[in-house]
Short mmCIF file of C-alpha atoms (C1' of nucleotides) in Angstrom, two decimals:
data_model
loop_
_atom_site.label_atom_id
_atom_site.label_comp_id
_atom_site.label_asym_id
_atom_site.label_seq_id
_atom_site.Cartn_x
_atom_site.Cartn_y
_atom_site.Cartn_z
CA UNK B 166 19.84 -13.58 2.91
CA UNK B 167 19.94 -12.39 -0.87
CA UNK B 168 18.92 -9.12 -0.91
CA UNK B 169 21.82 -8.11 -3.37
CA UNK B 170 19.13 -5.34 -4.70
CA UNK B 171 16.41 -2.96 -3.79
CA UNK B 172 13.74 -5.18 -4.43
CA UNK B 173 10.23 -3.46 -4.58
CA UNK B 174 8.17 -3.35 -2.02
CA UNK B 175 5.34 -4.10 -3.52
CA UNK B 176 7.32 -7.17 -4.42
CA UNK B 177 7.56 -7.97 -0.71
CA UNK B 178 3.14 -8.01 -0.34
CA UNK B 179 2.76 -10.31 -3.51
CA UNK B 180 5.33 -12.98 -1.62
CA UNK B 181 2.99 -12.93 1.31
CA UNK B 182 -0.01 -13.30 -0.82
CA UNK B 183 2.15 -16.24 -3.31
CA UNK B 184 2.87 -18.18 0.56
CA UNK B 185 -0.64 -17.89 1.50
CA UNK B 186 -2.38 -19.67 -2.16
CA UNK B 187 1.33 -22.01 -2.40
CA UNK B 188 0.34 -23.30 1.90
CA UNK B 189 -3.32 -23.68 0.00
CA UNK B 190 -2.20 -25.90 -2.81
CA UNK B 191 -0.29 -28.44 -1.02
CA UNK B 192 -2.18 -28.64 2.09
CA UNK B 193 -4.79 -29.27 -1.09
CA UNK B 194 -2.71 -32.35 -2.13
CA UNK B 195 -1.64 -30.26 -5.58
CA UNK B 196 2.86 -30.73 -5.47
CA UNK B 197 2.63 -28.77 -8.63
CA UNK B 198 2.76 -25.34 -9.75
CA UNK B 199 2.52 -23.43 -12.27
CA UNK B 200 3.38 -19.29 -12.44
CA UNK B 201 0.55 -18.88 -14.01
CA UNK B 202 -2.05 -21.39 -11.25
CA UNK B 203 0.31 -18.80 -8.96
CA UNK B 204 -0.78 -15.78 -10.52
CA UNK B 205 -4.57 -16.52 -11.07
CA UNK B 206 -5.19 -16.73 -7.66
CA UNK B 207 -3.46 -14.00 -6.42
CA UNK B 208 -4.43 -11.22 -8.42
CA UNK B 209 -1.39 -11.19 -10.45
CA UNK B 210 -0.56 -12.04 -14.45
CA UNK B 211 2.43 -14.43 -14.78
CA UNK B 212 5.26 -12.23 -15.81
CA UNK B 213 5.03 -10.75 -12.33
CA UNK B 214 5.48 -13.94 -10.90
CA UNK B 215 7.68 -15.24 -12.18
CA UNK B 216 9.82 -12.07 -11.82
CA UNK B 217 8.64 -11.43 -7.56
CA UNK B 218 10.72 -14.39 -7.22
CA UNK B 219 13.42 -14.40 -9.50
CA UNK B 220 15.37 -11.19 -7.33
CA UNK B 221 16.06 -14.09 -5.11
CA UNK B 222 16.51 -17.59 -7.15
CA UNK B 223 15.25 -20.24 -9.38
CA UNK B 224 12.19 -21.36 -7.57
CA UNK B 225 11.58 -24.04 -10.02
CA UNK B 226 11.81 -26.09 -13.24
CA UNK B 227 11.57 -25.32 -16.28
CA UNK B 228 8.33 -27.64 -18.25
CA UNK B 229 7.05 -28.49 -15.00
CA UNK B 230 6.30 -25.37 -13.32
CA UNK B 231 7.28 -25.37 -8.59
CA UNK B 232 6.99 -27.56 -6.27
CA UNK B 233 4.31 -26.28 -4.12
CA UNK B 234 5.55 -27.13 -0.51
CA UNK B 235 9.19 -26.26 -1.14
CA UNK B 236 8.30 -23.25 -2.55
CA UNK B 237 6.57 -22.30 0.35
CA UNK B 238 9.49 -22.67 3.07
CA UNK B 239 11.64 -20.66 0.51
CA UNK B 240 8.87 -17.63 0.54
CA UNK B 241 7.96 -17.76 3.95
CA UNK B 242 12.43 -17.89 4.90
CA UNK B 243 12.32 -15.01 2.55
CA UNK B 244 9.92 -13.16 4.47
CA UNK B 245 11.66 -13.48 7.92
CA UNK B 246 9.04 -16.38 9.32
CA UNK B 247 10.65 -20.08 9.43
CA UNK B 248 11.10 -18.54 13.07
CA UNK B 249 8.52 -16.99 15.30
CA UNK B 250 8.00 -13.00 16.69
CA UNK B 251 7.33 -11.74 19.45
CA UNK B 252 4.83 -8.51 19.45
CA UNK B 253 4.13 -5.99 21.81
CA UNK B 254 1.08 -3.25 21.20
CA UNK B 255 1.04 -0.32 22.41
CA UNK B 256 -3.29 1.40 23.24
CA UNK B 257 -5.55 -0.80 24.86
CA UNK B 258 -8.22 0.88 22.88
CA UNK B 259 -10.73 -0.47 20.43
CA UNK B 260 -8.02 -1.68 17.84
CA UNK B 261 -5.81 -2.17 20.03
CA UNK B 262 -8.31 -4.54 21.40
CA UNK B 263 -8.89 -6.24 18.36
CA UNK B 264 -5.56 -6.61 17.51
CA UNK B 265 -4.70 -8.58 20.05
CA UNK B 266 -7.06 -10.85 19.34
CA UNK B 267 -7.05 -11.49 15.66
CA UNK B 268 -6.53 -15.08 14.22
CA UNK B 269 -4.52 -13.72 11.38
CA UNK B 270 -1.22 -13.10 13.39
CA UNK B 271 -0.40 -15.93 14.78
CA UNK B 272 -1.32 -18.49 12.01
CA UNK B 273 1.08 -16.34 10.83
CA UNK B 274 4.27 -15.80 13.51
CA UNK B 275 3.43 -13.66 15.60
CA UNK B 276 3.09 -13.61 19.11
CA UNK B 277 1.52 -10.38 20.49
CA UNK B 278 3.36 -11.63 23.97
CA UNK B 279 1.94 -7.23 26.08
CA UNK B 280 0.42 -4.37 25.55
CA UNK B 281 1.07 -1.33 26.92
CA UNK B 282 -1.67 1.66 27.82
CA UNK B 283 -2.31 4.58 30.80
CA UNK B 284 -5.53 4.25 31.13
CA UNK B 285 -5.35 2.62 34.78
CA UNK B 286 -9.03 1.36 34.61
CA UNK B 287 -7.01 -0.91 32.09
CA UNK B 288 -3.30 -1.99 33.56
CA UNK B 289 -2.88 -5.29 35.04
CA UNK B 290 -5.94 -6.31 33.48
CA UNK B 291 -5.84 -9.14 30.59
CA UNK B 292 -6.36 -8.80 27.22
CA UNK B 293 -7.00 -12.21 25.11
CA UNK B 294 -5.11 -13.69 28.25
CA UNK B 295 -2.10 -10.99 27.04
CA UNK B 296 -1.50 -8.38 30.11
CA UNK B 297 -1.82 -4.80 30.17
CA UNK B 298 0.91 -2.71 31.38
CA UNK B 299 1.45 0.85 32.14
CA UNK B 300 3.50 2.61 29.95
CA UNK B 301 6.58 3.65 31.98
CA UNK B 302 7.24 0.02 32.40
CA UNK B 303 7.67 -0.39 27.99
CA UNK B 304 11.70 -0.09 27.83
CA UNK B 305 11.68 -3.39 31.07
CA UNK B 306 9.36 -5.17 29.77
CA UNK B 307 10.64 -5.24 26.03
CA UNK B 308 14.00 -6.01 26.77
CA UNK B 309 12.62 -8.63 29.41
CA UNK B 310 10.53 -10.37 25.87
CA UNK B 311 13.21 -9.38 23.97
CA UNK B 312 9.82 -8.36 21.99
CA UNK B 313 11.25 -7.00 18.34
CA UNK B 314 7.92 -5.71 17.21
CA UNK B 315 5.54 -2.77 17.75
CA UNK B 316 2.85 -1.85 17.07
CA UNK B 317 0.75 1.97 17.55
CA UNK B 318 -3.37 2.39 18.28
CA UNK B 319 -3.03 5.22 20.00
CA UNK B 320 -4.74 8.14 19.15
CA UNK B 321 -2.44 11.02 16.53
CA UNK B 322 -1.18 12.88 19.16
CA UNK B 323 0.31 10.25 21.54
CA UNK B 324 1.95 8.54 18.27
CA UNK B 325 5.29 10.78 17.93
CA UNK B 326 6.14 10.07 21.67
CA UNK B 327 4.91 6.06 21.56
CA UNK B 328 7.17 5.70 18.41
CA UNK B 329 10.18 7.19 20.39
CA UNK B 330 9.22 5.13 23.07
CA UNK B 331 9.56 1.97 20.91
CA UNK B 332 12.96 3.17 19.25
CA UNK B 333 13.97 3.44 22.78
CA UNK B 334 13.41 0.52 23.82
CA UNK B 335 14.99 -1.84 21.37
CA UNK B 336 12.42 -2.78 18.87
CA UNK B 337 13.55 -2.51 14.91
CA UNK B 338 10.00 -2.52 13.50
CA UNK B 339 7.04 -0.78 14.10
CA UNK B 340 3.37 -0.40 12.55
CA UNK B 341 1.96 2.59 13.04
CA UNK B 342 -2.32 3.14 13.13
CA UNK B 343 -1.89 6.39 14.35
CA UNK B 344 -3.67 8.20 10.97
CA UNK B 345 -0.49 10.53 10.70
CA UNK B 346 2.84 10.07 10.39
CA UNK B 347 5.80 9.66 12.72
CA UNK B 348 10.25 10.06 11.83
CA UNK B 349 12.44 7.67 13.11
CA UNK B 350 15.72 6.94 12.87
CA UNK B 351 16.73 5.58 9.38
CA UNK B 352 18.06 1.78 10.94
CA UNK B 353 14.39 1.71 11.94
CA UNK B 354 11.58 -0.49 9.62
CA UNK B 355 8.86 1.87 10.29
CA UNK B 356 5.43 1.66 8.15
CA UNK B 357 1.84 3.74 8.65
CA UNK B 358 -1.60 1.74 7.82
CA UNK B 359 -4.28 3.90 7.71
CA UNK B 360 -7.56 2.02 7.68
CA UNK B 361 -9.98 5.42 7.05
CA UNK B 362 -7.53 6.16 4.08
CA UNK B 363 -8.35 2.92 2.97
CA UNK B 364 -12.26 3.65 2.40
CA UNK B 365 -11.50 7.23 1.23
CA UNK B 366 -9.21 5.40 -1.68
CA UNK B 367 -12.80 4.36 -2.34
CA UNK B 368 -14.51 7.15 -2.60
CA UNK B 369 -12.24 9.05 -4.61
CA UNK B 370 -12.93 6.32 -7.32
CA UNK B 371 -17.19 6.28 -6.32
CA UNK B 372 -18.08 10.42 -5.61
CA UNK B 373 -18.50 11.26 -9.16
CA UNK B 374 -20.99 8.86 -10.12
CA UNK B 375 -22.98 8.98 -6.78
CA UNK K 136 -14.79 16.04 -11.46
CA UNK K 137 -11.54 17.01 -12.82
CA UNK K 138 -9.53 12.53 -13.67
CA UNK K 139 -8.73 13.87 -17.04
CA UNK K 140 -5.69 10.73 -16.23
CA UNK K 141 -5.01 8.23 -14.99
CA UNK K 142 -3.90 9.32 -11.20
CA UNK K 143 -1.04 7.32 -9.38
CA UNK K 144 -3.25 5.06 -6.26
CA UNK K 145 -0.47 6.59 -3.86
CA UNK K 146 -1.22 9.96 -4.95
CA UNK K 147 -4.52 9.34 -3.42
CA UNK K 148 -3.52 8.16 -0.44
CA UNK K 149 -0.94 10.64 0.36
CA UNK K 150 -3.44 13.18 -0.46
CA UNK K 151 -5.45 12.20 2.26
CA UNK K 152 -2.59 12.18 4.74
CA UNK K 153 -2.49 16.58 3.45
CA UNK K 154 -5.82 16.88 4.27
CA UNK K 155 -5.59 15.46 7.69
CA UNK K 156 -1.86 17.58 7.88
CA UNK K 157 -4.29 21.09 6.61
CA UNK K 158 -6.72 20.58 8.72
CA UNK K 159 -4.66 20.77 11.97
CA UNK K 160 -3.26 23.60 10.45
CA UNK K 161 -6.02 25.16 10.10
CA UNK K 162 -6.75 25.16 12.90
CA UNK K 163 -3.88 26.06 14.62
CA UNK K 164 -4.42 29.86 12.85
CA UNK K 165 -2.10 28.92 10.23
CA UNK K 166 -3.21 30.73 7.75
CA UNK K 167 -0.44 29.77 4.78
CA UNK K 168 0.83 26.61 3.79
CA UNK K 169 3.84 26.04 1.67
CA UNK K 170 4.56 22.47 -0.37
CA UNK K 171 7.15 22.45 2.30
CA UNK K 172 5.78 22.74 4.91
CA UNK K 173 3.18 19.60 3.84
CA UNK K 174 6.12 17.75 2.85
CA UNK K 175 7.80 18.27 6.05
CA UNK K 176 4.54 17.18 7.80
CA UNK K 177 3.24 14.63 6.29
CA UNK K 178 7.50 12.98 5.35
CA UNK K 179 7.25 13.84 1.52
CA UNK K 180 9.22 16.27 -1.03
CA UNK K 181 7.83 19.64 -1.80
CA UNK K 182 8.18 18.23 -5.72
CA UNK K 183 5.93 15.56 -4.87
CA UNK K 184 2.96 17.41 -3.32
CA UNK K 185 2.93 19.55 -6.09
CA UNK K 186 3.13 17.40 -8.24
CA UNK K 187 -0.33 15.44 -6.73
CA UNK K 188 -2.27 18.58 -6.91
CA UNK K 189 -1.40 19.36 -9.90
CA UNK K 190 -2.96 16.30 -10.82
CA UNK K 191 -6.32 18.47 -9.38
CA UNK K 192 -5.68 22.20 -10.66
CA UNK K 193 -4.40 24.69 -9.22
CA UNK K 194 -4.72 25.43 -5.80
CA UNK K 195 -1.86 28.13 -4.44
CA UNK K 196 -0.25 30.75 -5.26
CA UNK K 197 2.64 32.06 -6.79
CA UNK K 198 5.63 32.78 -4.02
CA UNK K 199 3.35 32.76 -0.94
CA UNK K 200 1.68 29.37 -0.61
CA UNK K 201 -1.33 27.48 -0.25
CA UNK K 202 -4.52 28.87 2.24
CA UNK K 203 -4.91 25.77 4.20
CA UNK K 204 -8.70 25.18 4.31
CA UNK K 205 -9.32 26.48 1.33
CA UNK K 206 -6.85 23.65 0.49
CA UNK K 207 -8.70 21.57 2.73
CA UNK K 208 -12.31 22.03 1.40
CA UNK K 209 -10.37 21.32 -2.45
CA UNK K 210 -8.72 17.97 -1.39
CA UNK K 211 -11.72 16.98 1.09
CA UNK K 212 -14.01 17.13 -2.57
CA UNK K 213 -11.57 15.21 -4.89
CA UNK K 214 -11.71 12.88 -2.19
CA UNK K 215 -14.98 12.74 -1.89
CA UNK K 216 -15.52 13.95 2.16
CA UNK K 217 -17.42 16.86 1.28
CA UNK K 218 -20.62 14.37 1.84
CA UNK K 219 -20.88 11.47 4.31
CA UNK K 220 -20.62 8.00 3.09
CA UNK K 221 -22.63 4.72 4.32
CA UNK K 222 -21.08 1.53 5.74
CA UNK K 223 -21.44 -2.56 6.04
CA UNK K 224 -19.55 -3.87 8.15
CA UNK K 225 -19.31 -8.10 7.47
CA UNK K 226 -18.83 -10.07 9.45
CA UNK K 227 -18.90 -9.24 13.66
CA UNK K 228 -15.59 -11.56 14.79
CA UNK K 229 -12.82 -9.47 16.79
CA UNK K 230 -12.01 -7.67 13.54
CA UNK K 231 -15.45 -6.17 12.33
CA UNK K 232 -15.98 -5.21 15.86
CA UNK K 233 -12.52 -2.62 16.56
CA UNK K 234 -14.02 -1.75 13.23
CA UNK K 235 -17.23 -0.80 14.15
CA UNK K 236 -15.71 0.85 17.11
CA UNK K 237 -12.91 2.28 15.38
CA UNK K 238 -13.18 6.15 15.71
CA UNK K 239 -11.36 6.89 13.01
CA UNK K 240 -13.97 6.67 10.29
CA UNK K 241 -16.65 8.36 11.78
CA UNK K 242 -14.12 11.66 12.02
CA UNK K 243 -13.48 11.52 8.11
CA UNK K 244 -17.41 10.92 7.53
CA UNK K 245 -17.70 7.88 7.26
CA UNK K 246 -21.20 6.11 9.08
CA UNK K 247 -21.38 2.29 9.84
CA UNK K 248 -25.14 2.18 9.79
CA UNK K 249 -25.08 -1.97 10.23
CA UNK K 250 -23.28 -5.39 10.47
CA UNK K 251 -23.71 -8.70 9.58
CA UNK K 252 -23.23 -11.73 10.82
CA UNK K 253 -24.71 -15.36 10.85
CA UNK K 254 -23.97 -16.44 14.55
CA UNK K 255 -27.04 -17.01 16.31
CA UNK K 256 -25.69 -15.84 19.03
CA UNK K 257 -23.89 -11.84 18.42
CA UNK K 258 -28.17 -11.21 15.79
CA UNK K 259 -30.34 -9.29 17.23
CA UNK K 260 -28.20 -7.71 19.31
CA UNK K 261 -26.32 -4.25 19.23
CA UNK K 262 -22.63 -3.05 19.00
CA UNK K 263 -20.96 0.46 18.82
CA UNK K 264 -24.96 0.87 18.89
CA UNK K 265 -25.32 -0.62 15.72
CA UNK K 266 -27.51 -3.63 15.39
CA UNK K 267 -26.61 -6.74 13.94
CA UNK K 268 -29.00 -8.85 11.22
CA UNK K 269 -28.45 -12.05 9.48
CA UNK K 270 -26.14 -12.62 6.19
CA UNK K 271 -30.07 -12.80 4.19
CA UNK K 272 -31.17 -9.36 5.17
CA UNK K 273 -28.21 -7.89 3.47
CA UNK K 274 -29.58 -7.47 0.43
CA UNK K 275 -33.15 -5.55 1.89
CA UNK K 276 -30.90 -2.77 4.52
CA UNK K 277 -28.23 -1.95 2.01
CA UNK K 278 -30.74 -0.95 -0.25
CA UNK K 279 -33.31 -0.30 2.21
CA UNK K 280 -29.71 1.91 4.32
CA UNK K 281 -28.74 3.40 1.25
CA UNK K 282 -25.84 1.63 1.94
CA UNK K 283 -22.37 2.26 -0.18
CA UNK K 284 -19.83 0.67 0.72
CA UNK K 285 -18.67 -3.04 2.36
CA UNK K 286 -16.53 -4.30 4.59
CA UNK K 287 -15.48 -7.90 4.47
CA UNK K 288 -14.11 -9.08 7.82
CA UNK K 289 -15.04 -12.56 7.96
CA UNK K 290 -11.96 -16.08 7.41
CA UNK K 291 -10.65 -16.02 3.77
CA UNK K 292 -12.78 -18.76 3.04
CA UNK K 293 -15.89 -16.74 3.20
CA UNK K 294 -14.54 -13.46 1.21
CA UNK K 295 -15.93 -14.62 -1.71
CA UNK K 296 -19.24 -15.43 -0.82
CA UNK K 297 -19.58 -12.52 0.63
CA UNK K 298 -18.29 -9.88 -1.89
CA UNK K 299 -20.73 -11.65 -3.86
CA UNK K 300 -24.03 -11.17 -1.31
CA UNK K 301 -22.22 -7.13 -1.60
CA UNK K 302 -21.53 -6.79 -4.81
CA UNK K 303 -25.38 -8.44 -5.60
CA UNK K 304 -27.21 -6.02 -3.22
CA UNK K 305 -25.98 -3.41 -4.76
CA UNK K 306 -22.52 -1.97 -2.87
CA UNK K 307 -20.32 -0.92 -4.76
CA UNK K 308 -17.48 -0.15 -2.95
CA UNK K 309 -15.54 -3.24 -0.54
CA UNK K 310 -12.39 -3.47 1.83
CA UNK K 311 -11.93 -6.92 2.21
CA UNK K 312 -9.76 -7.73 5.59
CA UNK K 313 -9.82 -11.14 4.48
CA UNK K 314 -5.98 -12.64 3.65
CA UNK K 315 -7.01 -13.88 0.18
CA UNK K 316 -8.36 -12.56 -3.32
CA UNK K 317 -11.55 -12.10 -4.39
CA UNK K 318 -12.58 -10.60 -7.79
CA UNK K 319 -16.06 -8.93 -8.80
CA UNK K 320 -16.71 -7.53 -11.52
CA UNK K 321 -14.55 -4.75 -13.25
CA UNK K 322 -17.20 -1.47 -11.87
CA UNK K 323 -16.62 -1.57 -8.45
CA UNK K 324 -13.35 -1.23 -6.64
CA UNK K 325 -12.05 -3.58 -4.67
CA UNK K 326 -9.29 -2.96 -2.44
CA UNK K 327 -7.87 -6.04 -0.06
CA UNK K 328 -5.70 -4.65 3.82
CA UNK K 329 -3.87 -7.50 4.51
CA UNK K 330 -2.85 -6.81 8.55
CA UNK K 331 -0.67 -9.47 8.51
CA UNK K 332 1.78 -8.89 5.41
CA UNK K 333 2.84 -5.08 6.88
CA UNK K 334 4.46 -7.65 9.97
CA UNK K 335 5.63 -9.34 7.39
CA UNK K 336 7.11 -6.56 5.55
CA UNK K 337 8.63 -5.78 8.89
CA UNK K 338 10.54 -9.20 9.31
CA UNK K 339 11.10 -9.60 5.92
CA UNK K 340 13.41 -6.47 6.18
CA UNK K 341 14.75 -7.61 9.78
CA UNK K 342 15.43 -11.14 9.19
CA UNK K 343 18.76 -11.26 8.30
CA UNK K 344 19.86 -9.18 11.12
CA UNK K 345 18.62 -11.09 14.42
"C1'" DA R 286 9.24 50.90 -9.46
"C1'" DA R 287 12.65 48.84 -9.76
"C1'" DA R 288 15.40 44.75 -8.19
"C1'" DT R 289 14.60 40.96 -4.46
"C1'" DC R 290 13.02 37.29 -2.38
"C1'" DT R 291 9.57 33.83 -2.51
"C1'" DT R 292 7.68 29.60 -4.27
"C1'" DT R 293 4.19 27.42 -7.21
"C1'" DG R 294 2.92 25.39 -11.87
"C1'" DT R 295 5.10 22.94 -15.78
"C1'" DT R 296 8.38 20.55 -18.26
"C1'" DA R 297 12.58 17.40 -19.50
"C1'" DA R 298 15.28 13.73 -16.63
"C1'" DA R 299 16.06 9.70 -14.49
"C1'" DA R 300 14.73 5.72 -11.88
"C1'" DA R 301 11.60 1.99 -10.59
"C1'" DT R 302 8.11 -0.77 -11.61
"C1'" DT R 303 5.66 -3.78 -14.50
"C1'" DT R 304 4.59 -6.02 -18.43
"C1'" DA R 305 6.09 -9.12 -22.65
"C1'" DA R 306 9.29 -11.60 -25.73
"C1'" DC R 307 11.36 -15.02 -26.19
"C1'" DA R 308 15.97 -18.91 -25.20
"C1'" DA R 309 16.49 -21.80 -21.98
"C1'" DC R 310 15.31 -26.47 -20.58
"C1'" DC R 311 13.22 -30.34 -19.30
"C1'" DA R 312 9.65 -34.72 -19.72
"C1'" DT R 313 7.10 -36.98 -22.78
"C1'" DT R 314 6.71 -39.35 -26.43
"C1'" DA R 315 7.32 -41.50 -31.05
"C1'" DT H 30 16.92 -40.48 -29.45
"C1'" DA H 31 15.03 -36.82 -32.25
"C1'" DA H 32 10.64 -34.22 -32.54
"C1'" DT H 33 6.54 -32.03 -29.74
"C1'" DG H 34 4.87 -29.74 -25.37
"C1'" DG H 35 5.20 -26.48 -22.00
"C1'" DT H 36 7.25 -23.29 -18.20
"C1'" DT H 37 10.50 -21.22 -16.36
"C1'" DG H 38 14.84 -17.50 -16.38
"C1'" DT H 39 16.12 -13.80 -17.56
"C1'" DT H 40 16.51 -9.96 -20.98
"C1'" DA H 41 14.18 -6.28 -23.10
"C1'" DA H 42 11.25 -2.69 -23.54
"C1'" DA H 43 7.39 -0.39 -22.44
"C1'" DT H 44 4.86 1.76 -18.82
"C1'" DT H 45 4.82 4.71 -14.42
"C1'" DT H 46 5.93 7.15 -10.67
"C1'" DT H 47 9.10 9.85 -8.73
"C1'" DT H 48 13.26 13.85 -8.33
"C1'" DA H 49 14.76 17.92 -10.34
"C1'" DA H 50 14.66 21.88 -12.65
"C1'" DC H 51 13.23 25.77 -13.72
"C1'" DA H 52 10.29 29.88 -15.27
"C1'" DA H 53 6.14 32.31 -13.98
"C1'" DA H 54 4.07 35.65 -11.16
"C1'" DG H 55 3.00 37.27 -6.39
"C1'" DA H 56 4.67 39.73 -2.42
"C1'" DT H 57 8.50 42.62 -0.42
"C1'" DT H 58 11.43 45.89 0.03
"C1'" DT H 59 14.66 49.70 -1.72
#
DNA sequence: AAATCTTTGTTAAAAATTTAACAACCATTA
DNA sequence: TAATGGTTGTTAAATTTTTAACAAAGATTT
């Protein structure tokens, strides 16, 4: 697609927010929005909105603004969300179970197609109508079901091993929820989400005044 | 505490990673670590580690390194984790339920002390031994239990309303898991965690090559 | 105790990101 | 059709963050 230059990571996150607002605006029948409108709704500056969009092309009309539906479609395409993606979750603990049921993924085009775990009590069962398989079937199932993305929801001690398995099976993108740094070969996209660290960000700012 | 200057947000997240590594090192009996060691374990550069720490003071010995346990203690204090924090979760859906059971919070000093929801079928029940109360008891319970932090795990449509209630009840920090921008008065610390957006970050990088 | 080896803390440089400013351009109105 | 108002796309400036370099200082060796 576009992507001649390096795009800031933060821009990608903001595009996601913009798209949600645009979809909402379109549903409400608001056909045209300005960078000001988008900015207000998503908590950024209008200049930021225009800059973010400028990385990818010209989508608006000077003096007018952006067509909601059209810009929505463009952004979704930029994010790769003009098609659906298949996902595997590794780890059927509390987090894995919640993620498998989370409606927010479906809505944005992500289908959780299988779950892996090593606990014999869980294997063979279903979660939100999704089969749970043992880890040694990971490679087989990933290939069979053409799974693109993996979510690591196992304890930190097992995270690297699981990452290796996912990469070995041919997965190309990973979200790691385990609170540990895992490494993968460079053509694999990896993102870490540390839930506890999010709370620690709050306490850092609050601890001085309690 | 320290905090004369503006500290990069990213630094806070990295301190959290450093602390986990330091605790692990200490448990293994490794008493001294270098910025190089910390960097390797957490996936950053040694210069970054030293710079991050330099915002808060001098914790190491030149030619030697850092004492694992000592640095761990310092960082935990910086993050405000030398004491425990009480948390309320609003929303007993899939995500709220998972977060209430998530062991990772406990381990880092966060106690989920109550859950709020408006569904009559859920009110009065317990989740992971935590009581579920109706939303109209939020203010009362937050004050009674001296709750510091709130987690919003409700649909986007209700997020702003819940944020207002939390702030009204005296909460000072909020994590918002709803995929929408909420606003709060400026002395409240707010952080948004968009799970679907994390996956979209992956698909952005992958969509061109599928 | 001098020399050497290490690793920190700090300063300077580089790179990345955000903010601001404004020319270009479209639509509307006089 | 000229003038006005409004909003984008883009360029430049400012700010923030990261990386690199190195002097300072502790430990070890000769």
